Coordinates of C-alpha atoms in Angstrom, one line a residue:
X32 CA -0.1 -0.1 0.0
X33 CA 2.3 3.0 -1.2
X34 CA 0.0 5.7 -0.1
X35 CA 0.3 4.6 3.4
X36 CA 3.7 4.4 3.1
X37 CA 4.2 7.8 2.0
X38 CA 1.9 9.1 4.5
X39 CA 4.0 7.7 6.8
X40 CA 6.8 9.0 5.7
X41 CA 4.9 12.4 5.9
X42 CA 4.2 12.0 9.6
X43 CA 7.7 10.5 10.3
X44 CA 9.5 13.4 8.5
X45 CA 7.7 17.1 10.3
X46 CA 8.5 17.2 13.8
X47 CA 12.6 16.2 13.1
X48 CA 12.3 19.1 10.2
X49 CA 10.6 21.8 12.0
X50 CA 13.5 21.3 15.0
X51 CA 15.6 22.3 12.2
X52 CA 14.7 25.6 11.9
X53 CA 17.5 26.1 15.2
X54 CA 20.0 25.7 12.8
X55 CA 19.3 28.1 9.6
X56 CA 21.9 30.6 10.9
X57 CA 23.2 33.3 13.4
X58 CA 19.9 34.1 14.5
X59 CA 16.4 31.8 14.6
X60 CA 14.6 35.0 13.4
X61 CA 11.1 33.0 12.5
X62 CA 8.9 31.0 14.3
X63 CA 9.0 27.4 13.0
X64 CA 5.4 26.5 13.9
X65 CA 3.4 29.5 12.5
X66 CA 5.2 30.8 9.2
X67 CA 6.5 29.3 6.1
X68 CA 10.1 30.0 6.9
X69 CA 12.0 26.4 6.8
X70 CA 12.2 22.6 5.2
X71 CA 9.8 21.1 7.0
X72 CA 6.6 23.3 5.1
X73 CA 8.0 23.0 1.9
X74 CA 8.9 18.9 2.1
X75 CA 5.2 18.4 3.4
X76 CA 3.8 20.5 1.0
X77 CA 5.7 18.1 -1.9
X78 CA 5.0 15.1 -0.5
X79 CA 1.2 16.1 -0.2
X80 CA 1.8 17.0 -3.9
X81 CA 3.2 14.0 -4.6
X82 CA 0.3 11.7 -2.5
X83 CA -2.4 13.8 -4.6
X84 CA -0.5 12.9 -8.2
X85 CA 0.3 9.1 -7.6
X86 CA -2.5 8.1 -5.7
X87 CA -3.1 4.4 -6.4
X88 CA -6.3 3.3 -7.6
X89 CA -8.1 1.2 -5.5
X90 CA -9.6 -1.3 -8.5
X91 CA -6.2 -1.8 -10.1
X92 CA -3.7 -1.6 -7.7
X93 CA -1.4 0.9 -10.0
X94 CA -0.2 4.7 -9.6
X95 CA -2.3 6.7 -12.3
X96 CA -0.9 10.2 -13.0
X97 CA -3.8 13.1 -12.8
X98 CA -3.9 15.8 -14.5
X99 CA -5.7 19.4 -14.6
X100 CA -7.1 18.9 -11.1
X101 CA -7.9 22.7 -10.3
X102 CA -6.7 21.6 -6.8
X103 CA -3.5 20.4 -7.5
X104 CA -2.6 23.5 -9.6
X105 CA -4.0 25.4 -6.5
X106 CA -1.4 23.7 -4.4
X107 CA 1.2 23.8 -6.8
X108 CA 1.0 27.8 -6.7
X109 CA 1.1 27.9 -2.9
X110 CA 4.2 25.9 -3.0
X111 CA 5.7 28.1 -5.5
X112 CA 4.9 30.7 -2.9
X113 CA 5.8 29.1 0.1
X114 CA 9.3 28.3 -1.7
X115 CA 10.0 31.9 -2.5
X116 CA 9.1 32.6 1.2
X117 CA 11.4 30.4 2.9
X118 CA 14.0 31.3 1.0
X119 CA 13.8 35.0 1.4
X120 CA 13.1 34.7 5.3
X121 CA 16.3 31.8 5.4
X122 CA 18.4 34.4 4.0
X123 CA 17.8 37.1 6.3
X124 CA 18.1 34.6 9.1
X125 CA 21.7 33.9 7.6
X126 CA 22.6 37.4 7.5
X127 CA 20.9 39.0 10.6
X128 CA 23.2 39.7 13.3
X129 CA 21.6 39.6 17.2
X130 CA 23.7 41.4 20.1
X131 CA 22.8 41.5 23.5
X132 CA 24.0 43.7 26.6
X133 CA 25.1 42.5 28.8
X134 CA 26.4 39.7 26.6
X135 CA 25.6 37.0 29.4
X136 CA 24.1 36.5 32.4
X137 CA 25.8 34.5 34.8
X138 CA 24.6 35.8 38.3
X139 CA 20.8 35.3 38.0
X140 CA 19.2 34.3 41.5
X141 CA 16.0 32.2 41.6
X142 CA 13.1 34.6 41.8
X143 CA 15.0 37.2 40.0
X144 CA 14.9 39.2 37.0
X145 CA 17.0 41.7 34.8
X146 CA 16.9 43.8 32.0
X147 CA 18.5 43.1 28.8
X148 CA 19.3 45.2 25.6
X149 CA 18.7 43.5 22.2
X150 CA 19.6 44.7 18.9
X151 CA 18.4 42.9 15.6
X152 CA 20.9 44.3 12.4
X153 CA 19.9 43.5 9.2
X154 CA 21.8 44.2 6.2
X155 CA 20.3 46.5 3.4
X156 CA 19.6 44.1 1.2
X157 CA 17.6 41.6 2.8
X158 CA 16.1 44.7 4.5
X159 CA 14.7 45.9 1.5
X160 CA 13.6 42.4 0.7
X161 CA 11.4 42.0 4.2
X162 CA 7.8 42.6 3.5
X163 CA 6.2 45.5 4.7
X164 CA 4.1 44.2 7.4
X165 CA 4.2 44.1 11.6
X166 CA 6.1 42.0 13.6
X167 CA 6.7 40.6 17.1
X168 CA 10.4 40.5 18.8
X169 CA 10.4 37.7 21.7
X170 CA 13.2 36.0 23.2
X171 CA 12.6 31.9 23.0
X172 CA 14.1 29.8 26.0
X173 CA 15.8 26.5 25.2
X174 CA 14.5 25.5 28.7
X175 CA 11.4 27.8 30.1
X176 CA 11.3 26.3 33.3
X177 CA 14.9 27.5 34.3
X178 CA 14.6 31.0 32.7
X179 CA 12.2 33.0 30.3
X180 CA 11.0 36.2 29.2
X181 CA 7.7 37.1 28.5
X182 CA 8.5 40.5 26.9
X183 CA 7.6 41.2 23.2
X184 CA 7.9 44.2 21.0
X185 CA 5.8 45.1 18.2
X186 CA 7.9 46.1 15.3
X187 CA 7.3 47.3 11.6
X188 CA 9.9 48.4 9.2
X189 CA 10.0 51.9 10.4
X190 CA 11.2 51.0 13.3
X191 CA 14.7 50.3 12.0
X192 CA 17.0 52.7 11.9
X193 CA 19.8 53.0 9.2
X194 CA 23.8 52.6 10.0
X195 CA 25.8 54.6 7.6
X196 CA 29.5 52.9 8.9
X197 CA 27.5 49.4 8.3
X198 CA 24.9 49.2 6.0
X199 CA 22.7 47.4 8.8
X200 CA 19.6 48.4 9.1
X201 CA 18.9 48.4 13.2
X202 CA 16.3 48.0 15.8
X203 CA 16.7 48.1 20.1
X204 CA 14.4 47.1 22.7
X205 CA 14.6 46.1 26.2
X206 CA 13.5 42.3 27.6
X207 CA 12.9 41.1 30.8
X208 CA 14.8 37.6 31.8
X209 CA 12.8 35.8 34.8
X210 CA 14.8 33.5 36.7
X211 CA 12.6 30.8 37.7
X212 CA 15.0 27.7 38.9
X213 CA 18.5 26.7 39.3
X214 CA 20.2 25.6 36.1
X215 CA 21.3 27.1 32.6
X216 CA 19.7 28.0 29.5
X217 CA 20.0 30.1 26.8
X218 CA 17.6 32.5 25.1
X219 CA 17.1 33.4 21.4
X220 CA 15.9 36.4 19.4
X221 CA 12.6 35.3 17.4
X222 CA 10.7 37.6 15.1
X223 CA 7.6 36.4 13.9
X224 CA 4.9 37.8 12.1
X225 CA 1.7 39.4 14.1
X226 CA -0.8 37.5 12.6
X227 CA 1.4 34.2 13.8
X228 CA 2.3 35.1 16.9
X229 CA 1.9 32.7 19.6
X230 CA 3.8 32.7 23.4
X231 CA 3.5 29.0 23.3
X232 CA 6.7 28.0 21.9
X233 CA 7.8 24.5 21.8
X234 CA 10.0 24.1 19.6
X235 CA 12.7 25.8 22.4
X236 CA 12.2 22.6 24.8
X237 CA 15.0 20.6 22.6
X238 CA 18.3 22.7 22.4
X239 CA 20.7 21.7 19.8
X240 CA 24.5 22.6 20.5
X241 CA 26.1 25.4 18.9
X242 CA 29.1 26.0 16.9
X243 CA 28.7 29.9 15.3
X244 CA 30.8 32.3 16.9
X245 CA 28.5 35.1 16.8
X246 CA 26.7 36.5 20.2
X247 CA 23.2 35.3 18.7
X248 CA 22.6 33.4 22.2
X249 CA 22.1 34.7 25.4
X250 CA 24.0 32.4 28.1
X251 CA 21.4 32.7 31.2
X252 CA 22.5 31.0 34.3
X253 CA 20.5 30.8 37.3
X254 CA 21.8 29.9 41.2
X255 CA 20.3 29.9 44.2
X256 CA 20.0 32.2 46.6
X257 CA 22.3 33.5 48.8
X258 CA 21.1 32.5 52.5
X259 CA 20.6 29.2 51.0
X260 CA 24.2 28.6 49.9
X261 CA 25.9 29.9 53.2
X262 CA 24.1 26.9 54.6
X263 CA 25.2 24.6 52.0
X264 CA 28.7 26.4 52.6
X265 CA 28.6 25.2 56.4
X266 CA 27.4 21.6 55.3
X267 CA 30.1 21.1 53.3
X268 CA 32.4 22.4 55.6
X269 CA 31.4 20.2 58.3
X270 CA 31.3 17.2 55.8
X271 CA 35.5 18.0 54.9
X272 CA 35.9 17.5 58.9
X273 CA 33.8 14.5 58.9
X274 CA 35.6 12.7 56.3
X275 CA 38.7 13.7 57.3
X276 CA 38.3 11.6 60.5
X277 CA 36.9 9.2 59.1
X278 CA 39.9 8.5 56.2
X279 CA 42.1 8.6 59.9
X280 CA 40.0 5.8 60.8
X281 CA 40.2 3.9 57.7
X282 CA 43.8 4.3 58.1
X283 CA 43.7 2.9 61.2
X284 CA 41.8 -0.3 60.2
X285 CA 44.2 -0.9 57.6
X286 CA 46.0 -4.8 57.9
X287 CA 48.9 -3.0 55.2
X288 CA 50.5 -7.0 56.2
X289 CA 47.4 -8.1 54.1
X290 CA 47.9 -5.4 51.6
X291 CA 51.1 -6.0 50.9
X292 CA 50.8 -9.7 50.2
X293 CA 48.0 -8.8 47.7
X294 CA 50.2 -6.8 45.9
X295 CA 52.9 -9.2 45.5
X296 CA 49.8 -11.5 43.3
X297 CA 49.4 -8.7 41.4
X298 CA 46.6 -9.7 38.5
X299 CA 43.4 -9.4 40.9
X300 CA 44.9 -5.4 41.8
X301 CA 45.5 -4.7 38.4
X302 CA 42.6 -6.0 37.2
X303 CA 40.5 -3.7 40.1
X304 CA 42.5 -0.6 39.0
X305 CA 41.6 -1.1 35.0
X306 CA 37.9 -1.7 36.1
X307 CA 38.0 1.4 38.3
X308 CA 39.9 3.6 36.3
X309 CA 39.6 2.9 32.4
X310 CA 35.8 0.8 32.4
X311 CA 34.1 3.5 34.8
X312 CA 35.3 6.7 33.6
X313 CA 34.6 5.8 30.0
X314 CA 31.2 4.0 31.2
X315 CA 29.9 7.5 32.5
X316 CA 31.2 9.2 30.1
X317 CA 29.0 7.3 27.5
X318 CA 25.8 7.4 30.0
X319 CA 26.3 11.2 30.2
X320 CA 26.8 12.0 26.9
X321 CA 23.8 9.7 25.8
X322 CA 21.5 11.0 28.9
X323 CA 22.4 14.2 29.8
X324 CA 24.2 16.1 27.0
X325 CA 21.5 15.6 24.4
X326 CA 19.3 17.4 26.4
X327 CA 21.6 20.0 27.2
X328 CA 22.0 19.0 30.8
X329 CA 25.3 19.6 30.4
X330 CA 25.9 20.5 34.7
X331 CA 24.7 16.9 35.3
X332 CA 26.9 15.2 33.0
X333 CA 29.6 16.9 34.6
X334 CA 28.2 15.5 38.0
X335 CA 28.4 11.8 36.6
X336 CA 31.2 12.1 35.1
X337 CA 33.0 12.6 38.3
X338 CA 31.2 10.5 40.3
X339 CA 32.7 7.8 37.6
X340 CA 35.9 8.6 38.0
X341 CA 35.8 8.8 41.7
X342 CA 37.8 5.6 43.7
X343 CA 36.3 3.2 45.2
X344 CA 34.1 3.8 48.2
X345 CA 34.7 2.1 51.7
X346 CA 31.4 0.0 52.1
X347 CA 32.8 -2.0 49.4
X348 CA 34.7 -4.0 52.2
X349 CA 31.5 -4.2 54.2
X350 CA 29.2 -5.9 51.1
X351 CA 32.8 -8.0 50.0
X352 CA 32.8 -9.0 53.5
X353 CA 28.8 -10.1 53.1
X354 CA 28.8 -11.7 50.1
X355 CA 32.0 -14.4 51.0
X356 CA 34.2 -12.3 48.7
X357 CA 37.6 -11.8 48.9
X358 CA 38.0 -9.2 51.4
X359 CA 41.9 -8.4 51.6
X360 CA 41.9 -7.8 48.3
X361 CA 38.7 -5.5 48.4
X362 CA 40.8 -3.1 50.9
X363 CA 44.0 -3.4 48.7
X364 CA 41.8 -1.6 45.8
X365 CA 40.1 0.6 48.0
X366 CA 43.9 1.6 49.6
X367 CA 45.0 2.0 45.9
X368 CA 41.8 3.6 43.9
X369 CA 42.1 6.5 47.0
X370 CA 45.9 7.0 46.2
X371 CA 45.7 7.0 42.3
X372 CA 42.6 9.1 42.6
X373 CA 45.1 12.5 43.5
X374 CA 46.4 11.7 39.7
X375 CA 43.7 9.5 37.7
X376 CA 40.6 12.0 38.2
X377 CA 42.6 15.4 37.3
X378 CA 43.8 12.9 34.4
X379 CA 40.4 11.9 32.5
X380 CA 38.8 15.5 33.8
X381 CA 41.3 16.9 31.5
X382 CA 40.5 14.8 28.7
X383 CA 36.9 14.3 28.4
X384 CA 35.7 16.6 31.3
X385 CA 36.2 19.9 29.5
X386 CA 33.1 18.9 27.2
X387 CA 30.7 19.2 30.2
X388 CA 31.9 22.6 31.2
X389 CA 29.9 25.1 28.7
X390 CA 27.3 27.2 28.2
X391 CA 24.8 28.2 25.6
X392 CA 26.7 30.4 23.9
X393 CA 30.2 29.9 21.9
X394 CA 31.2 33.1 23.8
X395 CA 31.1 31.5 27.0
X396 CA 34.4 30.2 28.3
X397 CA 34.5 27.8 31.4
X398 CA 38.1 26.5 32.6
X399 CA 38.8 23.5 34.5
X400 CA 39.8 24.4 37.9
X401 CA 42.7 21.6 38.1
X402 CA 44.3 23.6 41.7
X403 CA 41.6 23.4 43.3
X404 CA 40.5 19.7 42.5
X405 CA 44.6 19.2 43.4
X406 CA 43.7 20.7 46.7
X407 CA 40.3 18.7 47.5
X408 CA 42.4 15.5 47.0
X409 CA 45.4 15.9 49.0
X410 CA 42.9 16.9 51.8
X411 CA 41.2 13.4 51.5
X412 CA 44.6 11.7 50.5
X413 CA 46.3 12.6 53.1
X414 CA 44.2 11.6 56.1
X415 CA 44.4 8.3 55.1
X416 CA 48.1 8.2 55.4
X417 CA 48.2 9.8 58.5
X418 CA 46.1 6.6 60.0
X419 CA 48.6 4.1 58.4
X420 CA 51.1 6.1 60.3
X421 CA 49.5 5.9 63.7
X422 CA 49.0 2.4 63.2
X423 CA 52.3 1.6 62.6
X424 CA 53.9 3.9 65.1
X425 CA 50.8 4.2 67.5
X426 CA 49.5 0.6 67.4
X427 CA 47.5 1.5 71.2
X428 CA 46.2 4.1 69.6
X429 CA 44.9 2.6 66.7
X430 CA 43.0 -0.3 69.0
X431 CA 41.2 2.4 70.4
X432 CA 39.9 3.7 67.5
X433 CA 38.3 0.5 66.6
X434 CA 35.7 0.9 69.4
X435 CA 34.8 4.0 67.7
X436 CA 35.0 3.0 64.5
X437 CA 31.3 1.7 64.0
X438 CA 29.3 4.8 66.2
X439 CA 31.2 7.1 64.2
X440 CA 30.2 5.6 60.6
X441 CA 26.4 5.9 62.3
X442 CA 26.7 9.1 63.2
X443 CA 27.9 10.3 60.1
X444 CA 25.3 8.8 58.0
X445 CA 22.4 10.2 59.9
X446 CA 24.3 13.6 60.2
X447 CA 25.0 13.8 56.2
X448 CA 21.0 12.3 55.5
X449 CA 19.0 14.8 58.2
X450 CA 21.4 17.8 57.9
X451 CA 22.0 17.5 54.0
X452 CA 18.3 17.2 53.2
X453 CA 17.9 20.5 54.9
X454 CA 21.0 22.0 53.8
X455 CA 20.2 20.7 50.2
X456 CA 16.5 20.8 49.8
X457 CA 16.9 22.1 46.1
X458 CA 18.0 18.9 45.4
X459 CA 14.5 17.5 45.3
X460 CA 13.5 19.4 42.6
X461 CA 16.1 18.9 40.4
X462 CA 15.3 15.4 40.3
X463 CA 14.0 14.7 37.1
X464 CA 13.6 11.1 35.2
X465 CA 17.0 11.6 33.2
X466 CA 19.0 12.0 36.5
X467 CA 17.0 8.9 38.3
X468 CA 18.1 6.9 34.8
X469 CA 21.9 8.3 34.7
X470 CA 21.9 7.4 38.8
X471 CA 20.8 4.1 38.5
X472 CA 22.5 3.3 35.4
X473 CA 26.2 4.3 36.6
X474 CA 26.2 1.7 39.8
X475 CA 24.4 -1.1 38.3
X476 CA 26.5 -1.1 34.8
X477 CA 29.5 -0.5 37.3
X478 CA 28.7 -4.0 39.0
X479 CA 28.4 -5.8 35.6
X480 CA 31.3 -4.7 33.5
X481 CA 33.4 -5.2 36.8
X482 CA 32.0 -8.5 36.9
X483 CA 32.4 -9.1 33.2
X484 CA 36.1 -8.1 33.5
X485 CA 37.1 -10.1 36.2
X486 CA 35.6 -13.9 34.5
X487 CA 37.4 -12.8 31.4
X488 CA 40.4 -13.0 33.1
X489 CA 39.9 -16.4 34.8
X490 CA 39.8 -14.8 38.8
X491 CA 38.5 -17.0 41.0
X492 CA 34.9 -16.4 42.3
X493 CA 36.1 -14.6 45.9
X494 CA 37.9 -11.8 43.1
X495 CA 35.3 -12.1 41.3
X496 CA 32.7 -10.8 43.8
X497 CA 35.6 -8.0 45.2
X498 CA 36.4 -6.5 42.2
X499 CA 32.8 -6.3 40.9
X500 CA 31.5 -4.5 44.0
X501 CA 35.0 -2.4 44.0
X502 CA 34.0 -1.3 40.8
X503 CA 30.3 -0.5 41.6
X504 CA 30.7 1.2 44.6
X505 CA 32.4 4.6 43.9
X506 CA 33.2 7.2 46.7
X507 CA 30.5 9.7 46.5
X508 CA 31.5 11.6 49.2
X509 CA 34.7 12.6 47.7
X510 CA 32.6 13.4 44.3
X511 CA 30.3 16.0 46.3
X512 CA 33.4 17.5 47.6
X513 CA 35.0 18.0 44.6
X514 CA 32.1 19.3 42.6
X515 CA 31.4 21.9 45.8
X516 CA 34.8 22.8 46.5
X517 CA 36.1 23.1 43.2
X518 CA 33.6 24.1 40.3
X519 CA 31.4 27.2 39.7
X520 CA 27.9 27.7 40.3
X521 CA 25.6 26.4 39.4
X522 CA 27.8 23.9 37.8
X523 CA 28.3 22.4 41.5
X524 CA 25.0 22.5 43.3
X525 CA 23.7 20.8 39.8
X526 CA 26.7 18.4 39.8
X527 CA 26.6 17.3 42.6
X528 CA 23.0 15.6 42.6
X529 CA 24.1 13.1 41.0
X530 CA 26.3 11.6 43.1
X531 CA 23.3 11.9 45.8
X532 CA 21.0 9.4 43.5
X533 CA 24.5 7.4 42.3
X534 CA 24.9 6.5 46.6
X535 CA 20.9 5.6 46.6
X536 CA 20.6 3.3 44.0
X537 CA 24.0 1.5 44.6
X538 CA 22.5 -0.6 47.2
X539 CA 19.8 -2.4 45.5
X540 CA 21.9 -5.0 43.2
X541 CA 23.9 -5.8 46.7
X542 CA 20.5 -6.5 48.8
X543 CA 19.7 -8.7 45.9
X544 CA 22.6 -10.4 45.6
X545 CA 23.2 -11.2 49.2
X546 CA 19.6 -12.3 49.6
X547 CA 20.0 -14.9 47.0
X548 CA 23.5 -15.8 48.4
X549 CA 22.5 -16.2 51.9
X550 CA 19.2 -18.4 50.6
X551 CA 21.6 -20.4 48.6
X552 CA 23.7 -20.9 51.9
X553 CA 20.4 -21.7 53.9
X554 CA 19.4 -24.5 51.2
X555 CA 23.0 -25.9 51.2
X556 CA 22.8 -26.4 55.2
X557 CA 19.2 -27.6 55.1
X558 CA 20.2 -30.4 52.4
X559 CA 23.6 -31.1 54.6
X560 CA 21.2 -31.7 58.0
X561 CA 19.1 -34.1 55.9
X562 CA 21.9 -35.8 55.0
X563 CA 22.9 -36.4 58.1
X564 CA 19.6 -37.7 58.9
X565 CA 19.4 -40.3 56.5
X566 CA 22.7 -42.0 57.8
X567 CA 22.3 -45.3 59.7
X568 CA 22.4 -45.9 63.1
X569 CA 25.9 -47.7 62.9
X570 CA 27.5 -44.2 61.1
X571 CA 25.4 -41.9 63.3
X572 CA 27.0 -44.2 66.2
X573 CA 30.5 -43.4 64.8
X574 CA 30.0 -39.7 64.7
X575 CA 28.7 -39.1 67.9
X576 CA 31.9 -40.6 69.4
X577 CA 31.1 -44.5 69.9
X578 CA 33.3 -47.6 69.5
X579 CA 34.8 -48.0 66.1
X580 CA 33.9 -50.1 63.3
X581 CA 36.8 -52.4 63.9
X582 CA 35.6 -52.5 67.2
X583 CA 32.2 -53.5 66.0
X584 CA 33.6 -55.8 63.7
X585 CA 35.3 -58.2 66.5
X586 CA 32.2 -58.2 68.6
X587 CA 30.7 -59.6 65.8
X588 CA 33.1 -62.1 64.9
X589 CA 33.4 -63.5 68.5
X590 CA 29.4 -63.5 68.6
X591 CA 29.2 -65.5 65.6
X592 CA 31.9 -67.9 67.3
X593 CA 30.4 -68.3 70.5
X594 CA 27.3 -69.3 68.4
X595 CA 29.3 -71.7 65.9
X596 CA 30.6 -73.4 69.4
X597 CA 27.3 -74.5 70.7
X598 CA 26.2 -75.9 67.5
X599 CA 29.4 -78.1 67.7
X600 CA 28.3 -79.0 71.4
X601 CA 24.5 -80.3 70.1
X602 CA 25.9 -82.2 67.3
X603 CA 28.3 -83.6 69.7
X604 CA 25.8 -84.7 71.9
X605 CA 23.8 -85.8 69.5
X606 CA 25.9 -88.4 68.1
X607 CA 27.0 -89.6 71.5
X608 CA 23.5 -90.3 72.4

């Protein structure tokens, strides 16, 4: 049925083509939904004409060309008009220049607003071909929920003034930009005929990456209020102190003899290092690109990538012990990855992380704060080494630290959950379906790839368990501190949402695995008890510590000999009688 296939082609093509109007030139001046400015309408009409001319006859199933139809002639005429209009407007979009003053807004506060001066410049030849009709100037937002402008200006050709020095016709207007929610977005100028004006503009909800060099995009960053940020600073400072003390206690708990013994057999630690600092960064980069960058959520992509580059978390040792894995290998991997993060995290951020540090305008330049990242990591690694030194030179202090280790960890968890929820209540607004998807995929795929890497290298089951758990569990505390202490707002606040979601989704597969593992252990124990109950009484007596099997055989032989002797006596008595 060719007509159905052609109709499906039309329906499949139109939405995608409507979005291409964003890339028509240096300024998206014409609304793609309400005017004949893009290739979408032209191709739609072309396919419509083809559908009318080559409509298959139902009786014969053959395409018959129809000529002389007045309706088709009218459609062809409309097509020619639309093509000429689209070409003229596309040329206008390519040649026009848009400037903003200030050129970017990077300090907007949630709920605040700012007035921006917008200048539209059109070259003289294109201005002469512009129809003398009323127009509407407005700003379209890529993410209206973050920032938007409800301002619009009535413009006619007489509103433009000619600049002799540049040969441009220019019109200036003021627009008010309103900040709504923490985030980053961009605003672009729209020029729409007054009769086609509509405040609802769905085409701006899907941003496209921009590579032009003109200031046609107003880059807008919205940050939280100063009061809210002060509370977050207090929370971060408190967490730094707590994690520093926790790392000292962790160093006191490390059995360096077991660590060095494990390092002497380097296959397991090498596989773990490869999974932790090669597989996980590349995996987090792929997830960030596919889930966040495609939606323009660069800050969330940065947060997920930083989390993927972080070392293994201390909780991996507990889960490895619970699942009967190689605990010494797990402890060794945690120690090595924590030290290696001092070099590997800056390396991966410099290689791939720069891609996520960008705005919506090509004029926005964001630099990676390598110095701050290095200082943050040093402040976390040094306490671990201090704890190792305490255990070596003051073992009695290390022994006392074991008594407060578990209560302190419980206190840290309660503090982070309670105070963190109050200080970072904004994060609940940032939890969206893409954020949940990214937070789920990173740890779950980490467990899977760590398991595959150890199985392919033919490691024993205990090593497979340790490597898989160590790969999937990231030190989200380090990721949050690096983001909060090193990166500017709003990247730091938005990016910190992802490590928290990763921490929330991490225990899921582990709890399931622990439940299955304990169920199998219970079944094995039950089957072993059943087998013992079915043993013969002699075996049970032997197992209980009774007479040995040799003694039982000797007793049986003696009894048989006594019975045989009695039989012989009876026979002898009968013979004598």
